[in-house]
Amino acid sequence: MIMSELIERIAHCIEFGKINTVSPYPPDMRGQEGADELTKKALAEGIDPGRILNEGMVIGMERVGKKFSENKVFVPQMLMSAKAMSTAMQHIKPFFLSGSVKRKGTFIIGTVAGDLHDIGKNLVAMMIEGAGWEVIDLGVDVNAEKFVAALKEKPGSSVGLSALLTTTMVNMEKIVQEIRGVAKETKILVGGAPVSSDFCTRIGADFYSPDPQGAVNYLNQRVA
Ligand code: B1M
């Protein structure tokens, strides 16, 4: 199979929520390979993991998101896509982790209170860990108290907040304020689809990045 065809099949599996060969969903792909097997195959064929991620997996998620906006698919389909994405991510993750023993510092990350989206946050965590940082991932639906408690355990850490909903991005402000209340100098990064540079400035965070690489660059340049 040629490289671009394999990458497109991965995108297709994620778009339609085809996890692996045995998964029964979607019915018209029953028995076919899913994101699991195809990602392993792509890596075995030597395809760059960055291409598999950006030209395959992320594109698949974008397509399902667009269809959701147009009311062409619903939450269950998005969940299947998210599951296919997470399964594929497990295979590419080792390629993004650096072997460096000495860590540059600690980065605490979480998706903010009320928000259960974790794919983007996981990608950011993975890239930052791969760039040589210790990452403490607090998961999803993380409130200010949990961020503050993690920071108290690891003073001097930088913090990353992710939000995917316009209704939850507002929770970032409270978290920033609470963190500033206990550790004023903490570098706070924010990101996620509805977040912007203006919003970042308005809530008193330090840096907005639209993507994981921007967050890595900021940490390496400003914090390490
Ligand atoms: Co949700 N959802 N969802 N969803 N979902 C969105 C976000 C939405 C835009 C879909 C739409 O309407 N088109 C919409 C939000 C609308 C809005 O607020 N403006 C939406 C909605 C409405 C909802 C529900 C309310 C639906 C409902 O129940 N009626 C509900 C809310 C649940 C909750 O959180 N309380 C909901 C639920 C879900 C699922 C659980 C089904 C599932 C999430 C599964 C999971 O994450 N494990 C889901 C999904 C999959 C999506 C879409 C389709 C995909 C999100 C995603 O993973 N994208 C999404 C539509 C879309 O984005 N096109 C949508 C891929 C990911 C790689 O990108 O997360 O943007 P992203 O992360 C990027 C950057 O933003 C950035 O880097 C990442 C990599 O490039 N980034 C950072 C992210 N965090 C960062 C932090 C940084 C720096 C960069 O520094 C710290």
CSV table of C-alpha atoms and ligand atoms in Angstrom, one decimal:
chain,number,residue,atom,x,y,z
A,1,MET,CA,0.0,0.0,0.0
A,2,ILE,CA,1.4,3.4,-0.9
A,3,MET,CA,2.2,5.8,2.0
A,4,SER,CA,-0.4,8.4,1.3
A,5,GLU,CA,-3.1,5.7,1.0
A,6,LEU,CA,-2.2,4.2,4.3
A,7,ILE,CA,-2.3,7.7,6.0
A,8,GLU,CA,-5.7,8.4,4.4
A,9,ARG,CA,-7.0,5.1,5.7
A,10,ILE,CA,-6.0,6.0,9.2
A,11,ALA,CA,-7.8,9.4,8.8
A,12,HIS,CA,-10.8,7.5,7.6
A,13,CYS,CA,-10.8,5.0,10.5
A,14,ILE,CA,-10.7,7.9,13.0
A,15,GLU,CA,-13.3,9.9,11.2
A,16,PHE,CA,-15.7,6.9,11.2
A,17,GLY,CA,-14.6,5.5,14.6
A,18,LYS,CA,-13.2,2.2,13.4
A,19,ILE,CA,-10.9,1.2,16.3
A,20,ASN,CA,-9.6,-2.2,15.3
A,21,THR,CA,-10.4,-5.3,13.3
A,22,VAL,CA,-12.7,-6.9,15.9
A,23,SER,CA,-14.7,-3.7,16.7
A,24,PRO,CA,-18.2,-4.1,15.3
A,25,TYR,CA,-18.6,-0.3,14.6
A,26,PRO,CA,-19.2,1.0,12.1
A,27,PRO,CA,-21.1,-1.9,10.7
A,28,ASP,CA,-20.1,-1.3,7.1
A,29,MET,CA,-16.4,-1.7,8.1
A,30,ARG,CA,-16.9,-4.9,10.0
A,31,GLY,CA,-13.8,-7.2,9.7
A,32,GLN,CA,-11.6,-4.5,8.2
A,33,GLU,CA,-8.4,-3.2,9.9
A,34,GLY,CA,-8.9,-0.2,12.1
A,35,ALA,CA,-6.9,2.7,13.4
A,36,ASP,CA,-5.0,0.3,15.7
A,37,GLU,CA,-3.6,-2.1,13.1
A,38,LEU,CA,-3.1,0.6,10.4
A,39,THR,CA,-1.1,2.8,12.7
A,40,LYS,CA,1.1,-0.1,13.7
A,41,LYS,CA,1.5,-0.9,10.0
A,42,ALA,CA,2.4,2.6,9.0
A,43,LEU,CA,5.1,2.8,11.7
A,44,ALA,CA,6.4,-0.6,10.6
A,45,GLU,CA,6.7,0.7,7.1
A,46,GLY,CA,8.8,3.6,8.4
A,47,ILE,CA,6.3,6.4,7.9
A,48,ASP,CA,7.2,9.4,10.0
A,49,PRO,CA,5.1,9.4,13.2
A,50,GLY,CA,4.6,13.2,12.8
A,51,ARG,CA,3.0,12.6,9.4
A,52,ILE,CA,0.8,9.8,10.7
A,53,LEU,CA,-0.3,12.2,13.5
A,54,ASN,CA,-0.9,15.4,11.5
A,55,GLU,CA,-1.9,14.1,8.1
A,56,GLY,CA,-3.9,11.1,9.3
A,57,MET,CA,-5.1,11.1,12.9
A,58,VAL,CA,-5.7,14.9,13.4
A,59,ILE,CA,-7.4,15.2,10.0
A,60,GLY,CA,-9.8,12.4,10.9
A,61,MET,CA,-10.8,14.2,14.1
A,62,GLU,CA,-11.2,17.5,12.2
A,63,ARG,CA,-13.5,15.8,9.7
A,64,VAL,CA,-15.8,14.3,12.5
A,65,GLY,CA,-15.8,17.7,14.3
A,66,LYS,CA,-17.0,19.4,11.1
A,67,LYS,CA,-19.8,16.8,10.6
A,68,PHE,CA,-20.8,17.3,14.2
A,69,SER,CA,-21.1,21.0,13.7
A,70,GLU,CA,-23.3,20.3,10.7
A,71,ASN,CA,-25.5,17.9,12.7
A,72,LYS,CA,-24.4,15.0,10.4
A,73,VAL,CA,-23.1,12.9,13.3
A,74,PHE,CA,-23.8,12.9,17.0
A,75,VAL,CA,-22.0,12.4,20.4
A,76,PRO,CA,-21.8,8.5,20.1
A,77,GLN,CA,-19.9,8.8,16.8
A,78,MET,CA,-17.6,11.4,18.3
A,79,LEU,CA,-16.9,9.0,21.2
A,80,MET,CA,-16.0,6.2,18.8
A,81,SER,CA,-13.7,8.6,16.9
A,82,ALA,CA,-12.1,9.7,20.1
A,83,LYS,CA,-11.5,6.0,21.1
A,84,ALA,CA,-10.0,5.2,17.7
A,85,MET,CA,-7.7,8.3,18.1
A,86,SER,CA,-6.6,7.3,21.6
A,87,THR,CA,-5.8,3.8,20.5
A,88,ALA,CA,-3.7,5.1,17.6
A,89,MET,CA,-2.0,7.6,19.9
A,90,GLN,CA,-0.7,4.7,22.1
A,91,HIS,CA,1.4,3.5,19.2
A,92,ILE,CA,2.9,6.8,18.1
A,93,LYS,CA,3.5,8.0,21.7
A,94,PRO,CA,6.9,6.2,22.2
A,95,PHE,CA,8.3,8.0,19.1
A,96,PHE,CA,7.7,11.4,20.7
A,97,LEU,CA,9.3,10.5,24.1
A,98,SER,CA,12.9,11.5,24.4
A,99,GLY,CA,15.4,9.3,26.1
A,100,SER,CA,16.8,12.2,28.1
A,101,VAL,CA,17.1,11.3,31.8
A,102,LYS,CA,17.7,14.8,33.1
A,103,ARG,CA,14.4,16.7,32.9
A,104,LYS,CA,14.2,20.4,32.0
A,105,GLY,CA,11.5,21.0,34.6
A,106,THR,CA,8.0,20.0,35.5
A,107,PHE,CA,4.9,20.8,33.6
A,108,ILE,CA,1.5,20.3,35.1
A,109,ILE,CA,-1.4,20.0,32.6
A,110,GLY,CA,-5.1,19.4,32.8
A,111,THR,CA,-8.4,20.1,31.0
A,112,VAL,CA,-10.3,22.6,33.0
A,113,ALA,CA,-13.3,22.1,35.2
A,114,GLY,CA,-16.5,21.0,33.4
A,115,ASP,CA,-14.6,19.9,30.3
A,116,LEU,CA,-14.1,16.3,29.3
A,117,HIS,CA,-12.1,16.7,26.1
A,118,ASP,CA,-8.7,15.2,26.4
A,119,ILE,CA,-7.3,14.4,23.0
A,120,GLY,CA,-5.6,17.8,22.4
A,121,LYS,CA,-4.5,17.9,26.0
A,122,ASN,CA,-2.9,14.5,25.7
A,123,LEU,CA,-1.1,15.5,22.5
A,124,VAL,CA,0.3,18.6,24.2
A,125,ALA,CA,1.4,16.5,27.2
A,126,MET,CA,3.0,13.9,24.9
A,127,MET,CA,5.0,16.5,22.9
A,128,ILE,CA,6.1,18.3,26.0
A,129,GLU,CA,7.2,15.1,27.6
A,130,GLY,CA,9.0,14.2,24.4
A,131,ALA,CA,10.8,17.6,24.6
A,132,GLY,CA,12.4,16.5,27.9
A,133,TRP,CA,10.0,17.8,30.6
A,134,GLU,CA,8.5,15.8,33.4
A,135,VAL,CA,4.7,16.0,32.8
A,136,ILE,CA,2.1,15.6,35.5
A,137,ASP,CA,-1.2,15.1,33.8
A,138,LEU,CA,-4.1,15.8,36.1
A,139,GLY,CA,-6.6,14.6,33.5
A,140,VAL,CA,-10.0,16.2,32.7
A,141,ASP,CA,-12.5,18.3,34.6
A,142,VAL,CA,-9.7,19.7,36.8
A,143,ASN,CA,-10.6,22.5,39.1
A,144,ALA,CA,-8.5,25.3,40.6
A,145,GLU,CA,-7.9,23.4,43.9
A,146,LYS,CA,-6.4,20.4,42.1
A,147,PHE,CA,-4.0,22.6,40.1
A,148,VAL,CA,-3.0,24.4,43.2
A,149,ALA,CA,-2.4,21.2,45.1
A,150,ALA,CA,-0.3,19.8,42.3
A,151,LEU,CA,1.7,23.0,42.2
A,152,LYS,CA,2.3,22.8,46.0
A,153,GLU,CA,3.7,19.3,45.6
A,154,LYS,CA,6.0,20.5,42.8
A,155,PRO,CA,6.8,24.1,43.4
A,156,GLY,CA,8.3,26.0,40.4
A,157,SER,CA,6.4,23.9,37.9
A,158,SER,CA,4.8,25.5,34.8
A,159,VAL,CA,1.1,24.9,34.3
A,160,GLY,CA,-0.9,24.2,31.1
A,161,LEU,CA,-4.7,24.6,30.9
A,162,SER,CA,-6.7,23.2,28.0
A,163,ALA,CA,-10.3,23.9,27.2
A,164,LEU,CA,-12.4,22.9,24.2
A,165,LEU,CA,-15.8,24.5,25.1
A,166,THR,CA,-16.7,28.2,25.1
A,167,THR,CA,-18.6,27.4,28.3
A,168,THR,CA,-15.5,26.0,30.1
A,169,MET,CA,-12.8,28.3,28.8
A,170,VAL,CA,-14.1,30.9,31.3
A,171,ASN,CA,-13.1,28.6,34.1
A,172,MET,CA,-9.5,29.2,33.1
A,173,GLU,CA,-9.7,32.7,34.6
A,174,LYS,CA,-10.5,31.4,38.1
A,175,ILE,CA,-7.7,28.8,37.9
A,176,VAL,CA,-5.2,31.4,36.8
A,177,GLN,CA,-6.3,33.7,39.7
A,178,GLU,CA,-6.0,30.9,42.3
A,179,ILE,CA,-2.6,29.9,41.0
A,180,ARG,CA,-1.4,33.5,41.1
A,181,GLY,CA,-2.7,33.6,44.7
A,182,VAL,CA,-0.3,30.9,45.8
A,183,ALA,CA,2.6,31.1,43.3
A,184,LYS,CA,2.5,34.4,41.5
A,185,GLU,CA,5.5,33.7,39.2
A,186,THR,CA,4.1,30.4,37.8
A,187,LYS,CA,4.2,30.4,34.0
A,188,ILE,CA,0.7,29.5,32.8
A,189,LEU,CA,0.1,28.4,29.3
A,190,VAL,CA,-3.4,28.1,27.8
A,191,GLY,CA,-4.7,26.4,24.7
A,192,GLY,CA,-7.6,24.7,23.0
A,193,ALA,CA,-9.9,25.4,20.1
A,194,PRO,CA,-11.9,28.4,21.5
A,195,VAL,CA,-9.0,30.0,23.3
A,196,SER,CA,-7.1,33.0,21.8
A,197,SER,CA,-4.2,35.2,22.5
A,198,ASP,CA,-6.5,38.0,23.5
A,199,PHE,CA,-8.3,35.8,25.9
A,200,CYS,CA,-5.0,34.7,27.4
A,201,THR,CA,-4.0,38.3,28.0
A,202,ARG,CA,-7.4,39.1,29.4
A,203,ILE,CA,-7.3,36.4,32.0
A,204,GLY,CA,-3.7,37.0,33.0
A,205,ALA,CA,-2.1,33.8,31.7
A,206,ASP,CA,1.4,34.0,30.2
A,207,PHE,CA,1.2,32.3,26.9
A,208,TYR,CA,-1.4,31.1,24.4
A,209,SER,CA,-0.4,28.4,21.8
A,210,PRO,CA,-2.7,27.1,19.2
A,211,ASP,CA,-0.7,23.9,19.0
A,212,PRO,CA,1.6,21.6,21.0
A,213,GLN,CA,4.8,22.8,19.3
A,214,GLY,CA,4.2,26.4,20.3
A,215,ALA,CA,3.9,25.3,23.9
A,216,VAL,CA,7.1,23.3,23.7
A,217,ASN,CA,9.0,26.3,22.1
A,218,TYR,CA,7.7,28.6,24.8
A,219,LEU,CA,8.8,26.3,27.6
A,220,ASN,CA,12.2,25.7,26.1
A,221,GLN,CA,12.9,29.4,25.5
A,222,ARG,CA,11.3,31.1,28.4
A,223,VAL,CA,11.4,28.5,31.2
A,224,ALA,CA,14.1,25.9,30.8
B,1,B1M,CO1,-17.0,17.7,21.9
B,1,B1M,N1,-17.3,19.6,21.2
B,1,B1M,N2,-18.6,18.0,23.1
B,1,B1M,N3,-16.8,15.9,22.3
B,1,B1M,N4,-15.9,17.7,20.4
B,1,B1M,C1,-16.3,20.1,20.3
B,1,B1M,C2,-15.2,20.8,21.0
B,1,B1M,C3,-17.2,21.1,19.4
B,1,B1M,C4,-16.4,22.2,18.8
B,1,B1M,C5,-17.9,20.3,18.3
B,1,B1M,C6,-18.7,21.2,17.5
B,1,B1M,O1,-19.8,21.7,17.8
B,1,B1M,N5,-18.3,21.4,16.2
B,1,B1M,C7,-18.2,21.6,20.5
B,1,B1M,C8,-17.8,22.8,21.3
B,1,B1M,C9,-18.6,24.0,20.9
B,1,B1M,C10,-18.2,25.2,21.7
B,1,B1M,O2,-18.2,25.2,22.9
B,1,B1M,N6,-17.7,26.2,20.9
B,1,B1M,C11,-18.4,20.3,21.3
B,1,B1M,C12,-19.5,20.0,22.2
B,1,B1M,C13,-20.6,21.0,22.0
B,1,B1M,C14,-19.5,18.9,23.0
B,1,B1M,C15,-20.7,18.6,24.0
B,1,B1M,C16,-21.3,19.7,24.8
B,1,B1M,C17,-21.7,17.8,23.1
B,1,B1M,C18,-22.9,17.3,23.9
B,1,B1M,O3,-22.9,16.6,24.8
B,1,B1M,N7,-24.0,17.8,23.3
B,1,B1M,C19,-19.9,17.6,24.9
B,1,B1M,C20,-19.3,18.3,26.2
B,1,B1M,C21,-18.8,17.3,27.2
B,1,B1M,C22,-17.9,18.0,28.2
B,1,B1M,O4,-16.7,18.2,27.9
B,1,B1M,N8,-18.5,18.3,29.3
B,1,B1M,C23,-18.9,17.0,24.0
B,1,B1M,C24,-18.4,15.7,24.1
B,1,B1M,C25,-17.4,15.2,23.3
B,1,B1M,C26,-17.0,13.8,23.4
B,1,B1M,C27,-16.9,13.2,24.8
B,1,B1M,C28,-18.0,13.0,22.6
B,1,B1M,C29,-15.6,13.8,22.5
B,1,B1M,C30,-14.4,14.0,23.4
B,1,B1M,C31,-13.7,12.7,23.7
B,1,B1M,C32,-12.3,13.0,24.3
B,1,B1M,O5,-11.7,14.0,24.2
B,1,B1M,N9,-11.8,11.9,24.9
B,1,B1M,C33,-15.8,15.1,21.7
B,1,B1M,C34,-15.0,15.4,20.6
B,1,B1M,C35,-14.1,14.3,20.1
B,1,B1M,C36,-15.1,16.7,19.9
B,1,B1M,C37,-14.4,17.2,18.6
B,1,B1M,C38,-15.1,16.5,17.5
B,1,B1M,C39,-12.9,16.9,18.5
B,1,B1M,C40,-12.1,17.4,19.6
B,1,B1M,C41,-10.7,16.9,19.4
B,1,B1M,O6,-10.3,16.0,20.1
B,1,B1M,N10,-10.0,17.5,18.4
B,1,B1M,C42,-14.7,18.7,18.7
B,1,B1M,C43,-14.8,19.4,17.3
B,1,B1M,C44,-13.5,19.9,16.8
B,1,B1M,O7,-12.6,20.2,17.5
B,1,B1M,N11,-13.4,20.0,15.5
B,1,B1M,C45,-15.7,18.8,19.7
B,1,B1M,C46,-8.6,17.0,18.0
B,1,B1M,C47,-7.6,17.6,18.9
B,1,B1M,C48,-6.2,17.2,18.4
B,1,B1M,O8,-7.7,19.0,18.8
B,1,B1M,O9,-8.5,19.3,21.1
B,1,B1M,O10,-8.4,21.3,19.5
B,1,B1M,P1,-7.9,20.0,20.0
B,1,B1M,O11,-6.4,20.3,20.5
B,1,B1M,C49,-5.4,20.9,19.7
B,1,B1M,C50,-5.3,22.4,19.9
B,1,B1M,O12,-6.5,23.0,20.3
B,1,B1M,C51,-4.2,22.5,20.9
B,1,B1M,O13,-3.3,21.5,20.5
B,1,B1M,C52,-4.1,20.3,20.1
B,1,B1M,C53,-3.4,19.6,19.0
B,1,B1M,O14,-3.2,20.5,17.9
B,1,B1M,N12,-4.4,22.5,22.3
B,1,B1M,C54,-3.5,23.2,23.1
B,1,B1M,C55,-5.3,21.9,23.1
B,1,B1M,N13,-5.1,22.2,24.3
B,1,B1M,C56,-4.0,22.9,24.4
B,1,B1M,C57,-3.3,23.4,25.5
B,1,B1M,C58,-2.1,24.1,25.3
B,1,B1M,C59,-1.7,24.4,24.0
B,1,B1M,C60,-2.4,23.9,22.9
B,1,B1M,O15,-1.3,24.6,26.2
B,1,B1M,C61,-1.6,24.3,27.6
